[in-house]
Amino acid sequence: MHAATASSNARITGLVTGHPTEKGAKFGALYNVPKNSIYTYETFDRLKDNPAVDAVYIALPNSMHCEFTIRAAEAGKHVLCEKPMAISSAECRRMIEACRHANVKLMIGYRTHYDATFRKLRELVRSGAFGEIQSYHGGFYGMRNKQQWRLDRSLAGGGSLLDLGIYPLNTVRWFTGEEPESYRGLVATRDKSGAYASVEQSIDWMVKFPSGVLASGGSSYGQSGTNFLAINGTIGHLRLEPAFVYGDVILKYTGTSGDADLSGTGPVYDPDQFVSEATHFADCVLHNRQPSTPGEEGLADLLAIEAIYAAAGNPIA
């Protein structure tokens, strides 16, 4: 919510919570939201009668994205939905169609698309600074125990791939501007506690793009690890590490282009990527523009994720 309050063109005018007398009252007072603009999940549809609310930000468990995106669209509200967009490509298509039918914007919260470091690196790739790109390698490995619903397939839709692995997957799709044509996948769950009974703990995947570019990635829960992105071209290379975390972290990259040293850090003057994301979404709503990360972007990721799971033998089916 800090992103909306810190942006130049958005503010919080309504809240939805399962605890209206506790959390609703607390955050309503914090953001100056009147009581009649605090809703529950049961009264959510009454948003249609509130002209002070133009759009809805959906950051619920993955399995609820589809339902509440469609309900928001039917209430005439634009939608910013967190990634992963949904738990299946079929749900993604339903969300896209509902927003199209209601003539509202649908944007997926791929925050790295609004980060200056990632935009700079993508421009370097597209400029030919590394020559012809041969391969990408990315990974997001780490512990995520604060949100236990992520280990429940009925809520999360999958394991570390949907939560963490989607970052390197989406990045290589974005950088190449292509969609994979072939897939490989391997899954392993070494934890014997039963915590990962319905979702995968670790997954590694490889895809091939029509241009011939290869990309590999991986993600894992329940271990110490890092997150990185490596780019390899015919005349240069680059590695960004850390790559996909946020907060009080400066992204650092090392690399070369021919004889030139391209090493550097993310610009400390760049606005918070969440603020940039919120500002972009509000701008699209205010000026009737297409979001940089529309529903179709989320759909493409889910299609790739489903293909990776299939290549791994549908480990969570």
JSON list of N, CA and C in Angstrom, two decimals, residues 160-230:
[
{"chain": "A", "resi": 160, "resn": "SER", "atom": "N", "xyz": [7.52, -23.90, -5.62]},
{"chain": "A", "resi": 160, "resn": "SER", "atom": "CA", "xyz": [8.51, -22.83, -5.78]},
{"chain": "A", "resi": 160, "resn": "SER", "atom": "C", "xyz": [8.53, -22.23, -7.18]},
{"chain": "A", "resi": 161, "resn": "LEU", "atom": "N", "xyz": [8.12, -22.99, -8.20]},
{"chain": "A", "resi": 161, "resn": "LEU", "atom": "CA", "xyz": [8.12, -22.45, -9.56]},
{"chain": "A", "resi": 161, "resn": "LEU", "atom": "C", "xyz": [7.15, -21.28, -9.69]},
{"chain": "A", "resi": 162, "resn": "LEU", "atom": "N", "xyz": [5.95, -21.43, -9.15]},
{"chain": "A", "resi": 162, "resn": "LEU", "atom": "CA", "xyz": [4.95, -20.36, -9.25]},
{"chain": "A", "resi": 162, "resn": "LEU", "atom": "C", "xyz": [5.29, -19.16, -8.40]},
{"chain": "A", "resi": 163, "resn": "ASP", "atom": "N", "xyz": [6.01, -19.38, -7.31]},
{"chain": "A", "resi": 163, "resn": "ASP", "atom": "CA", "xyz": [6.33, -18.30, -6.38]},
{"chain": "A", "resi": 163, "resn": "ASP", "atom": "C", "xyz": [7.65, -17.63, -6.72]},
{"chain": "A", "resi": 164, "resn": "LEU", "atom": "N", "xyz": [8.71, -18.41, -6.86]},
{"chain": "A", "resi": 164, "resn": "LEU", "atom": "CA", "xyz": [10.06, -17.89, -7.06]},
{"chain": "A", "resi": 164, "resn": "LEU", "atom": "C", "xyz": [10.56, -18.07, -8.49]},
{"chain": "A", "resi": 165, "resn": "GLY", "atom": "N", "xyz": [10.37, -19.26, -9.04]},
{"chain": "A", "resi": 165, "resn": "GLY", "atom": "CA", "xyz": [10.92, -19.56, -10.36]},
{"chain": "A", "resi": 165, "resn": "GLY", "atom": "C", "xyz": [10.32, -18.74, -11.48]},
{"chain": "A", "resi": 166, "resn": "ILE", "atom": "N", "xyz": [9.15, -18.17, -11.23]},
{"chain": "A", "resi": 166, "resn": "ILE", "atom": "CA", "xyz": [8.51, -17.34, -12.25]},
{"chain": "A", "resi": 166, "resn": "ILE", "atom": "C", "xyz": [9.34, -16.10, -12.56]},
{"chain": "A", "resi": 167, "resn": "TYR", "atom": "N", "xyz": [10.19, -15.66, -11.61]},
{"chain": "A", "resi": 167, "resn": "TYR", "atom": "CA", "xyz": [11.02, -14.48, -11.85]},
{"chain": "A", "resi": 167, "resn": "TYR", "atom": "C", "xyz": [12.03, -14.69, -12.98]},
{"chain": "A", "resi": 168, "resn": "PRO", "atom": "N", "xyz": [12.92, -15.69, -12.89]},
{"chain": "A", "resi": 168, "resn": "PRO", "atom": "CA", "xyz": [13.83, -15.89, -14.02]},
{"chain": "A", "resi": 168, "resn": "PRO", "atom": "C", "xyz": [13.11, -16.28, -15.30]},
{"chain": "A", "resi": 169, "resn": "LEU", "atom": "N", "xyz": [12.03, -17.05, -15.19]},
{"chain": "A", "resi": 169, "resn": "LEU", "atom": "CA", "xyz": [11.28, -17.44, -16.38]},
{"chain": "A", "resi": 169, "resn": "LEU", "atom": "C", "xyz": [10.72, -16.22, -17.09]},
{"chain": "A", "resi": 170, "resn": "ASN", "atom": "N", "xyz": [10.07, -15.34, -16.34]},
{"chain": "A", "resi": 170, "resn": "ASN", "atom": "CA", "xyz": [9.49, -14.15, -16.95]},
{"chain": "A", "resi": 170, "resn": "ASN", "atom": "C", "xyz": [10.56, -13.23, -17.51]},
{"chain": "A", "resi": 171, "resn": "THR", "atom": "N", "xyz": [11.70, -13.14, -16.81]},
{"chain": "A", "resi": 171, "resn": "THR", "atom": "CA", "xyz": [12.76, -12.25, -17.27]},
{"chain": "A", "resi": 171, "resn": "THR", "atom": "C", "xyz": [13.32, -12.69, -18.61]},
{"chain": "A", "resi": 172, "resn": "VAL", "atom": "N", "xyz": [13.59, -13.98, -18.79]},
{"chain": "A", "resi": 172, "resn": "VAL", "atom": "CA", "xyz": [14.16, -14.41, -20.06]},
{"chain": "A", "resi": 172, "resn": "VAL", "atom": "C", "xyz": [13.14, -14.29, -21.18]},
{"chain": "A", "resi": 173, "resn": "ARG", "atom": "N", "xyz": [11.88, -14.49, -20.88]},
{"chain": "A", "resi": 173, "resn": "ARG", "atom": "CA", "xyz": [10.84, -14.27, -21.89]},
{"chain": "A", "resi": 173, "resn": "ARG", "atom": "C", "xyz": [10.81, -12.79, -22.29]},
{"chain": "A", "resi": 174, "resn": "TRP", "atom": "N", "xyz": [10.89, -11.92, -21.31]},
{"chain": "A", "resi": 174, "resn": "TRP", "atom": "CA", "xyz": [10.86, -10.48, -21.55]},
{"chain": "A", "resi": 174, "resn": "TRP", "atom": "C", "xyz": [12.09, -10.02, -22.33]},
{"chain": "A", "resi": 175, "resn": "PHE", "atom": "N", "xyz": [13.25, -10.50, -21.95]},
{"chain": "A", "resi": 175, "resn": "PHE", "atom": "CA", "xyz": [14.49, -10.09, -22.62]},
{"chain": "A", "resi": 175, "resn": "PHE", "atom": "C", "xyz": [14.56, -10.61, -24.05]},
{"chain": "A", "resi": 176, "resn": "THR", "atom": "N", "xyz": [14.15, -11.84, -24.28]},
{"chain": "A", "resi": 176, "resn": "THR", "atom": "CA", "xyz": [14.23, -12.40, -25.64]},
{"chain": "A", "resi": 176, "resn": "THR", "atom": "C", "xyz": [13.12, -11.88, -26.54]},
{"chain": "A", "resi": 177, "resn": "GLY", "atom": "N", "xyz": [11.96, -11.57, -25.95]},
{"chain": "A", "resi": 177, "resn": "GLY", "atom": "CA", "xyz": [10.81, -11.19, -26.77]},
{"chain": "A", "resi": 177, "resn": "GLY", "atom": "C", "xyz": [10.22, -12.37, -27.51]},
{"chain": "A", "resi": 178, "resn": "GLU", "atom": "N", "xyz": [10.54, -13.58, -27.05]},
{"chain": "A", "resi": 178, "resn": "GLU", "atom": "CA", "xyz": [10.05, -14.80, -27.70]},
{"chain": "A", "resi": 178, "resn": "GLU", "atom": "C", "xyz": [9.34, -15.67, -26.67]},
{"chain": "A", "resi": 179, "resn": "GLU", "atom": "N", "xyz": [8.64, -16.67, -27.19]},
{"chain": "A", "resi": 179, "resn": "GLU", "atom": "CA", "xyz": [8.03, -17.68, -26.33]},
{"chain": "A", "resi": 179, "resn": "GLU", "atom": "C", "xyz": [8.74, -19.01, -26.57]},
{"chain": "A", "resi": 180, "resn": "PRO", "atom": "N", "xyz": [9.00, -19.77, -25.51]},
{"chain": "A", "resi": 180, "resn": "PRO", "atom": "CA", "xyz": [9.71, -21.05, -25.68]},
{"chain": "A", "resi": 180, "resn": "PRO", "atom": "C", "xyz": [8.96, -22.00, -26.61]},
{"chain": "A", "resi": 181, "resn": "GLU", "atom": "N", "xyz": [9.74, -22.85, -27.30]},
{"chain": "A", "resi": 181, "resn": "GLU", "atom": "CA", "xyz": [9.12, -23.84, -28.18]},
{"chain": "A", "resi": 181, "resn": "GLU", "atom": "C", "xyz": [9.34, -25.27, -27.69]},
{"chain": "A", "resi": 182, "resn": "SER", "atom": "N", "xyz": [10.29, -25.47, -26.77]},
{"chain": "A", "resi": 182, "resn": "SER", "atom": "CA", "xyz": [10.48, -26.80, -26.19]},
{"chain": "A", "resi": 182, "resn": "SER", "atom": "C", "xyz": [10.93, -26.66, -24.75]},
{"chain": "A", "resi": 183, "resn": "TYR", "atom": "N", "xyz": [10.64, -27.70, -23.95]},
{"chain": "A", "resi": 183, "resn": "TYR", "atom": "CA", "xyz": [10.79, -27.61, -22.49]},
{"chain": "A", "resi": 183, "resn": "TYR", "atom": "C", "xyz": [11.38, -28.89, -21.92]},
{"chain": "A", "resi": 184, "resn": "ARG", "atom": "N", "xyz": [12.13, -28.73, -20.83]},
{"chain": "A", "resi": 184, "resn": "ARG", "atom": "CA", "xyz": [12.60, -29.84, -20.00]},
{"chain": "A", "resi": 184, "resn": "ARG", "atom": "C", "xyz": [12.39, -29.45, -18.54]},
{"chain": "A", "resi": 185, "resn": "GLY", "atom": "N", "xyz": [12.16, -30.42, -17.69]},
{"chain": "A", "resi": 185, "resn": "GLY", "atom": "CA", "xyz": [11.95, -30.10, -16.28]},
{"chain": "A", "resi": 185, "resn": "GLY", "atom": "C", "xyz": [12.29, -31.26, -15.37]},
{"chain": "A", "resi": 186, "resn": "LEU", "atom": "N", "xyz": [12.84, -30.95, -14.22]},
{"chain": "A", "resi": 186, "resn": "LEU", "atom": "CA", "xyz": [13.14, -31.96, -13.19]},
{"chain": "A", "resi": 186, "resn": "LEU", "atom": "C", "xyz": [12.70, -31.42, -11.84]},
{"chain": "A", "resi": 187, "resn": "VAL", "atom": "N", "xyz": [12.08, -32.26, -11.05]},
{"chain": "A", "resi": 187, "resn": "VAL", "atom": "CA", "xyz": [11.57, -31.86, -9.74]},
{"chain": "A", "resi": 187, "resn": "VAL", "atom": "C", "xyz": [12.17, -32.77, -8.67]},
{"chain": "A", "resi": 188, "resn": "ALA", "atom": "N", "xyz": [12.47, -32.19, -7.52]},
{"chain": "A", "resi": 188, "resn": "ALA", "atom": "CA", "xyz": [12.94, -32.98, -6.38]},
{"chain": "A", "resi": 188, "resn": "ALA", "atom": "C", "xyz": [12.40, -32.37, -5.09]},
{"chain": "A", "resi": 189, "resn": "THR", "atom": "N", "xyz": [12.02, -33.24, -4.17]},
{"chain": "A", "resi": 189, "resn": "THR", "atom": "CA", "xyz": [11.63, -32.80, -2.83]},
{"chain": "A", "resi": 189, "resn": "THR", "atom": "C", "xyz": [12.40, -33.65, -1.83]},
{"chain": "A", "resi": 190, "resn": "ARG", "atom": "N", "xyz": [13.41, -33.04, -1.24]},
{"chain": "A", "resi": 190, "resn": "ARG", "atom": "CA", "xyz": [14.27, -33.77, -0.31]},
{"chain": "A", "resi": 190, "resn": "ARG", "atom": "C", "xyz": [13.79, -33.65, 1.13]},
{"chain": "A", "resi": 191, "resn": "ASP", "atom": "N", "xyz": [12.95, -32.68, 1.40]},
{"chain": "A", "resi": 191, "resn": "ASP", "atom": "CA", "xyz": [12.40, -32.52, 2.74]},
{"chain": "A", "resi": 191, "resn": "ASP", "atom": "C", "xyz": [11.45, -33.68, 3.04]},
{"chain": "A", "resi": 192, "resn": "LYS", "atom": "N", "xyz": [11.65, -34.34, 4.17]},
{"chain": "A", "resi": 192, "resn": "LYS", "atom": "CA", "xyz": [10.85, -35.52, 4.51]},
{"chain": "A", "resi": 192, "resn": "LYS", "atom": "C", "xyz": [9.80, -35.23, 5.58]},
{"chain": "A", "resi": 193, "resn": "SER", "atom": "N", "xyz": [9.58, -33.97, 5.88]},
{"chain": "A", "resi": 193, "resn": "SER", "atom": "CA", "xyz": [8.64, -33.62, 6.95]},
{"chain": "A", "resi": 193, "resn": "SER", "atom": "C", "xyz": [7.19, -33.71, 6.52]},
{"chain": "A", "resi": 194, "resn": "GLY", "atom": "N", "xyz": [6.94, -33.75, 5.22]},
{"chain": "A", "resi": 194, "resn": "GLY", "atom": "CA", "xyz": [5.59, -33.74, 4.70]},
{"chain": "A", "resi": 194, "resn": "GLY", "atom": "C", "xyz": [5.08, -32.36, 4.36]},
{"chain": "A", "resi": 195, "resn": "ALA", "atom": "N", "xyz": [5.90, -31.34, 4.60]},
{"chain": "A", "resi": 195, "resn": "ALA", "atom": "CA", "xyz": [5.48, -29.96, 4.32]},
{"chain": "A", "resi": 195, "resn": "ALA", "atom": "C", "xyz": [5.22, -29.74, 2.83]},
{"chain": "A", "resi": 196, "resn": "TYR", "atom": "N", "xyz": [5.89, -30.52, 1.98]},
{"chain": "A", "resi": 196, "resn": "TYR", "atom": "CA", "xyz": [5.75, -30.34, 0.53]},
{"chain": "A", "resi": 196, "resn": "TYR", "atom": "C", "xyz": [4.95, -31.50, -0.08]},
{"chain": "A", "resi": 197, "resn": "ALA", "atom": "N", "xyz": [3.96, -31.95, 0.64]},
{"chain": "A", "resi": 197, "resn": "ALA", "atom": "CA", "xyz": [3.17, -33.09, 0.18]},
{"chain": "A", "resi": 197, "resn": "ALA", "atom": "C", "xyz": [2.37, -32.77, -1.07]},
{"chain": "A", "resi": 198, "resn": "SER", "atom": "N", "xyz": [2.00, -31.50, -1.25]},
{"chain": "A", "resi": 198, "resn": "SER", "atom": "CA", "xyz": [1.13, -31.17, -2.39]},
{"chain": "A", "resi": 198, "resn": "SER", "atom": "C", "xyz": [1.77, -30.23, -3.41]},
{"chain": "A", "resi": 199, "resn": "VAL", "atom": "N", "xyz": [2.98, -29.74, -3.12]},
{"chain": "A", "resi": 199, "resn": "VAL", "atom": "CA", "xyz": [3.67, -28.86, -4.06]},
{"chain": "A", "resi": 199, "resn": "VAL", "atom": "C", "xyz": [5.14, -29.26, -4.14]},
{"chain": "A", "resi": 200, "resn": "GLU", "atom": "N", "xyz": [5.79, -28.90, -5.24]},
{"chain": "A", "resi": 200, "resn": "GLU", "atom": "CA", "xyz": [7.20, -29.22, -5.37]},
{"chain": "A", "resi": 200, "resn": "GLU", "atom": "C", "xyz": [8.06, -28.31, -4.51]},
{"chain": "A", "resi": 201, "resn": "GLN", "atom": "N", "xyz": [9.12, -28.86, -3.96]},
{"chain": "A", "resi": 201, "resn": "GLN", "atom": "CA", "xyz": [10.08, -28.06, -3.20]},
{"chain": "A", "resi": 201, "resn": "GLN", "atom": "C", "xyz": [11.09, -27.41, -4.14]},
{"chain": "A", "resi": 202, "resn": "SER", "atom": "N", "xyz": [11.70, -28.22, -5.01]},
{"chain": "A", "resi": 202, "resn": "SER", "atom": "CA", "xyz": [12.74, -27.71, -5.91]},
{"chain": "A", "resi": 202, "resn": "SER", "atom": "C", "xyz": [12.43, -28.12, -7.34]},
{"chain": "A", "resi": 203, "resn": "ILE", "atom": "N", "xyz": [12.79, -27.25, -8.27]},
{"chain": "A", "resi": 203, "resn": "ILE", "atom": "CA", "xyz": [12.59, -27.56, -9.69]},
{"chain": "A", "resi": 203, "resn": "ILE", "atom": "C", "xyz": [13.67, -26.88, -10.52]},
{"chain": "A", "resi": 204, "resn": "ASP", "atom": "N", "xyz": [14.17, -27.58, -11.50]},
{"chain": "A", "resi": 204, "resn": "ASP", "atom": "CA", "xyz": [15.08, -27.03, -12.50]},
{"chain": "A", "resi": 204, "resn": "ASP", "atom": "C", "xyz": [14.45, -27.23, -13.87]},
{"chain": "A", "resi": 205, "resn": "TRP", "atom": "N", "xyz": [14.62, -26.27, -14.73]},
{"chain": "A", "resi": 205, "resn": "TRP", "atom": "CA", "xyz": [14.02, -26.37, -16.05]},
{"chain": "A", "resi": 205, "resn": "TRP", "atom": "C", "xyz": [14.95, -25.80, -17.13]},
{"chain": "A", "resi": 206, "resn": "MET", "atom": "N", "xyz": [14.71, -26.20, -18.36]},
{"chain": "A", "resi": 206, "resn": "MET", "atom": "CA", "xyz": [15.43, -25.65, -19.51]},
{"chain": "A", "resi": 206, "resn": "MET", "atom": "C", "xyz": [14.44, -25.47, -20.64]},
{"chain": "A", "resi": 207, "resn": "VAL", "atom": "N", "xyz": [14.56, -24.36, -21.34]},
{"chain": "A", "resi": 207, "resn": "VAL", "atom": "CA", "xyz": [13.70, -24.11, -22.49]},
{"chain": "A", "resi": 207, "resn": "VAL", "atom": "C", "xyz": [14.55, -23.67, -23.69]},
{"chain": "A", "resi": 208, "resn": "LYS", "atom": "N", "xyz": [14.00, -23.88, -24.87]},
{"chain": "A", "resi": 208, "resn": "LYS", "atom": "CA", "xyz": [14.65, -23.42, -26.10]},
{"chain": "A", "resi": 208, "resn": "LYS", "atom": "C", "xyz": [13.69, -22.50, -26.83]},
{"chain": "A", "resi": 209, "resn": "PHE", "atom": "N", "xyz": [14.20, -21.35, -27.27]},
{"chain": "A", "resi": 209, "resn": "PHE", "atom": "CA", "xyz": [13.39, -20.37, -27.99]},
{"chain": "A", "resi": 209, "resn": "PHE", "atom": "C", "xyz": [13.55, -20.58, -29.50]},
{"chain": "A", "resi": 210, "resn": "PRO", "atom": "N", "xyz": [12.60, -20.11, -30.29]},
{"chain": "A", "resi": 210, "resn": "PRO", "atom": "CA", "xyz": [12.67, -20.30, -31.74]},
{"chain": "A", "resi": 210, "resn": "PRO", "atom": "C", "xyz": [13.97, -19.79, -32.36]},
{"chain": "A", "resi": 211, "resn": "SER", "atom": "N", "xyz": [14.56, -18.74, -31.79]},
{"chain": "A", "resi": 211, "resn": "SER", "atom": "CA", "xyz": [15.83, -18.20, -32.31]},
{"chain": "A", "resi": 211, "resn": "SER", "atom": "C", "xyz": [17.01, -19.12, -32.07]},
{"chain": "A", "resi": 212, "resn": "GLY", "atom": "N", "xyz": [16.84, -20.11, -31.18]},
{"chain": "A", "resi": 212, "resn": "GLY", "atom": "CA", "xyz": [17.93, -20.98, -30.81]},
{"chain": "A", "resi": 212, "resn": "GLY", "atom": "C", "xyz": [18.53, -20.66, -29.45]},
{"chain": "A", "resi": 213, "resn": "VAL", "atom": "N", "xyz": [18.10, -19.54, -28.85]},
{"chain": "A", "resi": 213, "resn": "VAL", "atom": "CA", "xyz": [18.58, -19.19, -27.52]},
{"chain": "A", "resi": 213, "resn": "VAL", "atom": "C", "xyz": [18.09, -20.24, -26.51]},
{"chain": "A", "resi": 214, "resn": "LEU", "atom": "N", "xyz": [19.02, -20.67, -25.64]},
{"chain": "A", "resi": 214, "resn": "LEU", "atom": "CA", "xyz": [18.67, -21.60, -24.57]},
{"chain": "A", "resi": 214, "resn": "LEU", "atom": "C", "xyz": [18.57, -20.84, -23.26]},
{"chain": "A", "resi": 215, "resn": "ALA", "atom": "N", "xyz": [17.69, -21.28, -22.39]},
{"chain": "A", "resi": 215, "resn": "ALA", "atom": "CA", "xyz": [17.57, -20.67, -21.07]},
{"chain": "A", "resi": 215, "resn": "ALA", "atom": "C", "xyz": [17.32, -21.76, -20.05]},
{"chain": "A", "resi": 216, "resn": "SER", "atom": "N", "xyz": [17.95, -21.64, -18.92]},
{"chain": "A", "resi": 216, "resn": "SER", "atom": "CA", "xyz": [17.72, -22.59, -17.83]},
{"chain": "A", "resi": 216, "resn": "SER", "atom": "C", "xyz": [17.45, -21.82, -16.55]},
{"chain": "A", "resi": 217, "resn": "GLY", "atom": "N", "xyz": [16.71, -22.44, -15.66]},
{"chain": "A", "resi": 217, "resn": "GLY", "atom": "CA", "xyz": [16.37, -21.77, -14.42]},
{"chain": "A", "resi": 217, "resn": "GLY", "atom": "C", "xyz": [16.05, -22.77, -13.34]},
{"chain": "A", "resi": 218, "resn": "GLY", "atom": "N", "xyz": [15.95, -22.28, -12.13]},
{"chain": "A", "resi": 218, "resn": "GLY", "atom": "CA", "xyz": [15.61, -23.15, -11.02]},
{"chain": "A", "resi": 218, "resn": "GLY", "atom": "C", "xyz": [15.09, -22.35, -9.84]},
{"chain": "A", "resi": 219, "resn": "SER", "atom": "N", "xyz": [14.42, -23.06, -8.95]},
{"chain": "A", "resi": 219, "resn": "SER", "atom": "CA", "xyz": [13.91, -22.43, -7.73]},
{"chain": "A", "resi": 219, "resn": "SER", "atom": "C", "xyz": [13.75, -23.50, -6.67]},
{"chain": "A", "resi": 220, "resn": "SER", "atom": "N", "xyz": [13.77, -23.07, -5.43]},
{"chain": "A", "resi": 220, "resn": "SER", "atom": "CA", "xyz": [13.65, -24.03, -4.35]},
{"chain": "A", "resi": 220, "resn": "SER", "atom": "C", "xyz": [13.19, -23.36, -3.07]},
{"chain": "A", "resi": 221, "resn": "TYR", "atom": "N", "xyz": [12.42, -24.07, -2.30]},
{"chain": "A", "resi": 221, "resn": "TYR", "atom": "CA", "xyz": [12.04, -23.68, -0.95]},
{"chain": "A", "resi": 221, "resn": "TYR", "atom": "C", "xyz": [12.93, -24.41, 0.06]},
{"chain": "A", "resi": 222, "resn": "GLY", "atom": "N", "xyz": [12.95, -23.88, 1.25]},
{"chain": "A", "resi": 222, "resn": "GLY", "atom": "CA", "xyz": [13.52, -24.62, 2.36]},
{"chain": "A", "resi": 222, "resn": "GLY", "atom": "C", "xyz": [15.00, -24.85, 2.30]},
{"chain": "A", "resi": 223, "resn": "GLN", "atom": "N", "xyz": [15.76, -23.91, 1.76]},
{"chain": "A", "resi": 223, "resn": "GLN", "atom": "CA", "xyz": [17.20, -24.05, 1.73]},
{"chain": "A", "resi": 223, "resn": "GLN", "atom": "C", "xyz": [17.83, -22.66, 1.72]},
{"chain": "A", "resi": 224, "resn": "SER", "atom": "N", "xyz": [19.09, -22.62, 2.06]},
{"chain": "A", "resi": 224, "resn": "SER", "atom": "CA", "xyz": [19.84, -21.38, 1.93]},
{"chain": "A", "resi": 224, "resn": "SER", "atom": "C", "xyz": [20.25, -21.24, 0.47]},
{"chain": "A", "resi": 225, "resn": "GLY", "atom": "N", "xyz": [20.10, -20.07, -0.09]},
{"chain": "A", "resi": 225, "resn": "GLY", "atom": "CA", "xyz": [20.43, -19.93, -1.50]},
{"chain": "A", "resi": 225, "resn": "GLY", "atom": "C", "xyz": [20.54, -18.49, -1.93]},
{"chain": "A", "resi": 226, "resn": "THR", "atom": "N", "xyz": [20.60, -18.30, -3.23]},
{"chain": "A", "resi": 226, "resn": "THR", "atom": "CA", "xyz": [20.76, -16.97, -3.79]},
{"chain": "A", "resi": 226, "resn": "THR", "atom": "C", "xyz": [19.79, -16.80, -4.95]},
{"chain": "A", "resi": 227, "resn": "ASN", "atom": "N", "xyz": [19.81, -15.65, -5.56]},
{"chain": "A", "resi": 227, "resn": "ASN", "atom": "CA", "xyz": [19.02, -15.40, -6.75]},
{"chain": "A", "resi": 227, "resn": "ASN", "atom": "C", "xyz": [19.86, -14.61, -7.73]},
{"chain": "A", "resi": 228, "resn": "PHE", "atom": "N", "xyz": [19.85, -15.01, -8.99]},
{"chain": "A", "resi": 228, "resn": "PHE", "atom": "CA", "xyz": [20.78, -14.44, -9.96]},
{"chain": "A", "resi": 228, "resn": "PHE", "atom": "C", "xyz": [20.23, -14.55, -11.37]},
{"chain": "A", "resi": 229, "resn": "LEU", "atom": "N", "xyz": [20.83, -13.79, -12.27]},
{"chain": "A", "resi": 229, "resn": "LEU", "atom": "CA", "xyz": [20.55, -13.88, -13.70]},
{"chain": "A", "resi": 229, "resn": "LEU", "atom": "C", "xyz": [21.86, -13.74, -14.44]},
{"chain": "A", "resi": 230, "resn": "ALA", "atom": "N", "xyz": [22.16, -14.68, -15.32]},
{"chain": "A", "resi": 230, "resn": "ALA", "atom": "CA", "xyz": [23.38, -14.64, -16.13]},
{"chain": "A", "resi": 230, "resn": "ALA", "atom": "C", "xyz": [23.01, -14.62, -17.61]}
]
